[in-house]
Amino acid sequence: DLSSDVCSSDLIRRFGGSTRTETAVLRALRWLKETQNADGSWSRTEPDAMGGLGLLTFLAHGETPDSEEFGLTVQKAMKYLADRMNAVDESKTKYLSREYTNGIATYALAEAYGMTKIPFLKPPMEKGLGFIVQGQQKGGGFDYKYADGARWDLSVAGWQVQAMKAGYVAGADVPGLMDAIEKSISFIKNVTYSDGSFGYNKPGGGSEGKIGRAHV
């Protein structure tokens, strides 16, 4: 309705947006809608990870299955990710080794459940979060293939932390989730330096392209 449109416009301006930026965002969302695979995913080579990223773009714009223009796109993406996670055999480690894929897909499922509270999203969200909790290192970090060794990887950790935070806010009931979040906070603090940089995979390690700058 008109009041919601005014509210949205106010929020866009408040956070630095404009009619020009919103036009660009809508063009991107419409392109994603047109290029979505029939099963609800995106990409041929990495449909699960791209499915998660694709869904996140629509959720970030406030789109849900009830949205007039993008509702079906969102619904198909949610169903695809939920079905994929539900189909994972927990007795096997193949999916567990896909740390980026699981982190991204779980993050998208958590945001989707948090926004909509659609019941079928909760079990796959919690399943993905369970994999993340299991894959966390003792020091609170994460590595490729959820390896429990001395090496850690901040880019891998970032997706897992985002997923855990979204799951917690959404109301996930996963044993060990809060403890894992607290450990991840300590881990990130431990690899943050006084100049505002973060280590990539070892204290002070990584190229300039792999060092983030903190503004805190």
Tab-separated table of C-alpha atoms in Angstrom:
chain	number	residue	atom	x	y	z
A	1	ASP	CA	0.000	0.000	0.000
A	2	LEU	CA	0.960	3.691	-0.139
A	3	SER	CA	2.126	3.861	3.491
A	4	SER	CA	4.512	0.928	3.026
A	5	ASP	CA	5.863	2.502	-0.150
A	6	VAL	CA	6.567	5.739	1.725
A	7	CYS	CA	8.237	3.800	4.535
A	8	SER	CA	10.412	1.921	2.057
A	9	SER	CA	11.423	5.164	0.363
A	10	ASP	CA	12.348	6.691	3.706
A	11	LEU	CA	14.483	3.672	4.596
A	12	ILE	CA	16.239	3.715	1.231
A	13	ARG	CA	17.180	7.378	1.674
A	14	ARG	CA	18.182	6.902	5.310
A	15	PHE	CA	20.721	4.249	4.401
A	16	GLY	CA	22.233	6.069	1.440
A	17	GLY	CA	20.027	4.863	-1.372
A	18	SER	CA	18.155	6.778	-4.031
A	19	THR	CA	15.774	6.275	-6.929
A	20	ARG	CA	18.830	5.561	-9.060
A	21	THR	CA	20.190	2.830	-6.795
A	22	GLU	CA	16.744	1.257	-6.380
A	23	THR	CA	16.337	1.154	-10.152
A	24	ALA	CA	19.663	-0.686	-10.434
A	25	VAL	CA	18.682	-3.151	-7.701
A	26	LEU	CA	15.368	-3.913	-9.381
A	27	ARG	CA	17.087	-4.462	-12.716
A	28	ALA	CA	19.410	-6.964	-11.040
A	29	LEU	CA	16.554	-8.776	-9.296
A	30	ARG	CA	14.584	-8.990	-12.532
A	31	TRP	CA	17.620	-10.423	-14.282
A	32	LEU	CA	17.984	-13.033	-11.541
A	33	LYS	CA	14.303	-13.853	-11.854
A	34	GLU	CA	14.690	-14.412	-15.585
A	35	THR	CA	17.825	-16.553	-15.226
A	36	GLN	CA	16.653	-18.758	-12.354
A	37	ASN	CA	16.794	-22.456	-13.167
A	38	ALA	CA	13.499	-24.310	-13.367
A	39	ASP	CA	14.236	-26.129	-10.101
A	40	GLY	CA	14.712	-22.842	-8.198
A	41	SER	CA	18.514	-22.726	-8.222
A	42	TRP	CA	20.993	-20.627	-10.174
A	43	SER	CA	24.170	-21.768	-11.997
A	44	ARG	CA	25.002	-25.123	-13.527
A	45	THR	CA	28.258	-25.754	-11.668
A	46	GLU	CA	27.402	-24.562	-8.139
A	47	PRO	CA	23.602	-24.529	-7.910
A	48	ASP	CA	23.445	-24.894	-4.122
A	49	ALA	CA	25.797	-22.034	-3.280
A	50	MET	CA	24.433	-19.814	-6.034
A	51	GLY	CA	20.915	-20.746	-4.968
A	52	GLY	CA	21.724	-19.465	-1.502
A	53	LEU	CA	23.274	-16.246	-2.760
A	54	GLY	CA	20.433	-15.696	-5.180
A	55	LEU	CA	17.819	-16.135	-2.475
A	56	LEU	CA	19.687	-13.769	-0.154
A	57	THR	CA	19.489	-10.965	-2.713
A	58	PHE	CA	15.700	-11.153	-2.788
A	59	LEU	CA	15.390	-11.458	0.984
A	60	ALA	CA	17.618	-8.403	1.422
A	61	HIS	CA	15.132	-6.454	-0.684
A	62	GLY	CA	12.307	-7.614	1.552
A	63	GLU	CA	10.862	-10.099	-0.924
A	64	THR	CA	8.922	-13.144	0.312
A	65	PRO	CA	6.698	-15.772	-1.332
A	66	ASP	CA	3.849	-13.252	-0.938
A	67	SER	CA	5.593	-10.602	-3.041
A	68	GLU	CA	3.687	-9.696	-6.178
A	69	GLU	CA	6.594	-9.565	-8.626
A	70	PHE	CA	9.157	-11.913	-7.097
A	71	GLY	CA	7.056	-14.214	-4.911
A	72	LEU	CA	7.309	-17.299	-7.122
A	73	THR	CA	11.050	-16.798	-7.589
A	74	VAL	CA	11.574	-16.659	-3.823
A	75	GLN	CA	9.289	-19.629	-3.188
A	76	LYS	CA	11.136	-21.791	-5.724
A	77	ALA	CA	14.538	-20.855	-4.292
A	78	MET	CA	13.407	-21.628	-0.748
A	79	LYS	CA	12.021	-25.007	-1.764
A	80	TYR	CA	15.152	-25.879	-3.727
A	81	LEU	CA	17.513	-25.156	-0.819
A	82	ALA	CA	15.261	-26.863	1.719
A	83	ASP	CA	14.961	-29.978	-0.426
A	84	ARG	CA	18.720	-30.091	-1.022
A	85	MET	CA	19.524	-29.802	2.670
A	86	ASN	CA	16.856	-32.328	3.645
A	87	ALA	CA	18.330	-34.818	1.170
A	88	VAL	CA	21.799	-34.719	2.737
A	89	ASP	CA	22.732	-38.052	4.299
A	90	GLU	CA	24.137	-37.154	7.706
A	91	SER	CA	26.062	-40.435	7.835
A	92	LYS	CA	28.214	-39.269	4.930
A	93	THR	CA	30.717	-36.424	4.880
A	94	LYS	CA	30.540	-35.327	1.243
A	95	TYR	CA	28.299	-32.350	1.907
A	96	LEU	CA	30.070	-31.544	5.151
A	97	SER	CA	33.285	-31.059	3.190
A	98	ARG	CA	31.652	-28.302	1.114
A	99	GLU	CA	32.191	-25.636	3.724
A	100	TYR	CA	31.312	-22.612	1.602
A	101	THR	CA	28.232	-24.270	0.146
A	102	ASN	CA	26.868	-25.334	3.510
A	103	GLY	CA	27.584	-21.968	5.099
A	104	ILE	CA	25.907	-19.996	2.318
A	105	ALA	CA	22.910	-22.312	1.962
A	106	THR	CA	22.363	-22.399	5.723
A	107	TYR	CA	22.661	-18.611	5.946
A	108	ALA	CA	19.996	-18.211	3.264
A	109	LEU	CA	17.678	-20.740	4.915
A	110	ALA	CA	18.095	-19.007	8.278
A	111	GLU	CA	17.311	-15.578	6.867
A	112	ALA	CA	14.342	-17.033	4.990
A	113	TYR	CA	12.934	-18.701	8.088
A	114	GLY	CA	13.593	-15.637	10.223
A	115	MET	CA	11.682	-13.402	7.796
A	116	THR	CA	8.751	-15.686	7.052
A	117	LYS	CA	8.500	-18.328	9.813
A	118	ILE	CA	7.402	-20.796	7.138
A	119	PRO	CA	7.546	-24.163	8.989
A	120	PHE	CA	9.192	-26.258	6.260
A	121	LEU	CA	12.302	-24.048	6.380
A	122	LYS	CA	13.165	-24.700	10.023
A	123	PRO	CA	14.355	-28.346	9.872
A	124	PRO	CA	16.806	-27.825	6.961
A	125	MET	CA	18.057	-24.608	8.573
A	126	GLU	CA	18.764	-26.464	11.803
A	127	LYS	CA	20.380	-29.334	9.925
A	128	GLY	CA	22.807	-26.966	8.196
A	129	LEU	CA	23.556	-25.216	11.480
A	130	GLY	CA	24.286	-28.576	13.056
A	131	PHE	CA	26.936	-29.215	10.404
A	132	ILE	CA	28.498	-25.835	11.168
A	133	VAL	CA	28.587	-26.465	14.915
A	134	GLN	CA	30.161	-29.879	14.272
A	135	GLY	CA	32.704	-28.389	11.881
A	136	GLN	CA	33.963	-25.640	14.172
A	137	GLN	CA	37.539	-25.888	15.374
A	138	LYS	CA	38.388	-25.897	19.076
A	139	GLY	CA	39.705	-22.358	18.779
A	140	GLY	CA	36.442	-21.139	17.282
A	141	GLY	CA	37.555	-20.865	13.659
A	142	PHE	CA	36.760	-22.828	10.510
A	143	ASP	CA	38.814	-24.208	7.634
A	144	TYR	CA	38.340	-25.832	4.235
A	145	LYS	CA	36.386	-29.093	4.441
A	146	TYR	CA	35.713	-28.216	8.089
A	147	ALA	CA	39.179	-29.544	8.884
A	148	ASP	CA	40.074	-29.601	12.568
A	149	GLY	CA	43.725	-28.611	12.303
A	150	ALA	CA	46.026	-25.722	13.097
A	151	ARG	CA	45.115	-23.796	9.944
A	152	TRP	CA	42.047	-21.552	9.899
A	153	ASP	CA	40.472	-19.495	7.148
A	154	LEU	CA	38.678	-16.232	7.810
A	155	SER	CA	36.685	-16.246	4.570
A	156	VAL	CA	35.315	-19.699	5.414
A	157	ALA	CA	34.598	-18.562	8.962
A	158	GLY	CA	32.694	-15.495	7.790
A	159	TRP	CA	29.918	-17.482	6.126
A	160	GLN	CA	29.585	-19.841	9.076
A	161	VAL	CA	29.337	-16.955	11.543
A	162	GLN	CA	26.710	-15.203	9.416
A	163	ALA	CA	24.684	-18.407	9.255
A	164	MET	CA	24.898	-18.993	12.999
A	165	LYS	CA	23.900	-15.411	13.795
A	166	ALA	CA	20.919	-15.557	11.434
A	167	GLY	CA	19.894	-18.925	12.845
A	168	TYR	CA	20.077	-17.684	16.410
A	169	VAL	CA	17.981	-14.610	15.600
A	170	ALA	CA	15.478	-16.799	13.734
A	171	GLY	CA	15.041	-19.012	16.794
A	172	ALA	CA	16.919	-22.147	15.755
A	173	ASP	CA	17.028	-24.945	18.322
A	174	VAL	CA	20.454	-26.491	17.722
A	175	PRO	CA	22.537	-27.994	20.535
A	176	GLY	CA	25.753	-26.067	21.031
A	177	LEU	CA	24.769	-23.142	18.792
A	178	MET	CA	25.206	-20.387	21.393
A	179	ASP	CA	28.520	-21.812	22.536
A	180	ALA	CA	29.710	-21.984	18.924
A	181	ILE	CA	28.737	-18.343	18.379
A	182	GLU	CA	30.618	-17.247	21.478
A	183	LYS	CA	33.680	-19.216	20.400
A	184	SER	CA	33.563	-17.642	16.956
A	185	ILE	CA	33.407	-14.146	18.482
A	186	SER	CA	36.506	-14.907	20.554
A	187	PHE	CA	38.241	-16.318	17.483
A	188	ILE	CA	37.595	-13.206	15.396
A	189	LYS	CA	38.766	-10.957	18.223
A	190	ASN	CA	41.952	-13.012	18.445
A	191	VAL	CA	42.802	-12.472	14.766
A	192	THR	CA	42.020	-8.743	14.812
A	193	TYR	CA	44.913	-6.289	15.142
A	194	SER	CA	45.292	-2.768	16.474
A	195	ASP	CA	45.519	-1.299	12.957
A	196	GLY	CA	42.056	-2.671	12.172
A	197	SER	CA	43.164	-5.553	9.962
A	198	PHE	CA	42.331	-9.230	10.230
A	199	GLY	CA	44.602	-12.185	9.628
A	200	TYR	CA	43.466	-14.291	6.668
A	201	ASN	CA	44.753	-17.742	7.602
A	202	LYS	CA	47.467	-16.938	10.130
A	203	PRO	CA	48.303	-13.952	12.314
A	204	GLY	CA	49.128	-11.099	9.967
A	205	GLY	CA	48.880	-13.416	6.968
A	206	GLY	CA	47.229	-12.880	3.609
A	207	SER	CA	47.630	-10.453	0.750
A	208	GLU	CA	46.053	-7.010	0.700
A	209	GLY	CA	43.107	-8.509	-1.158
A	210	LYS	CA	42.532	-10.934	1.678
A	211	ILE	CA	42.689	-8.456	4.548
A	212	GLY	CA	39.530	-6.791	5.755
A	213	ARG	CA	39.474	-3.430	7.497
A	214	ALA	CA	37.522	-3.073	10.695
A	215	HIS	CA	35.707	0.164	11.424
A	216	VAL	CA	35.117	-0.271	15.118
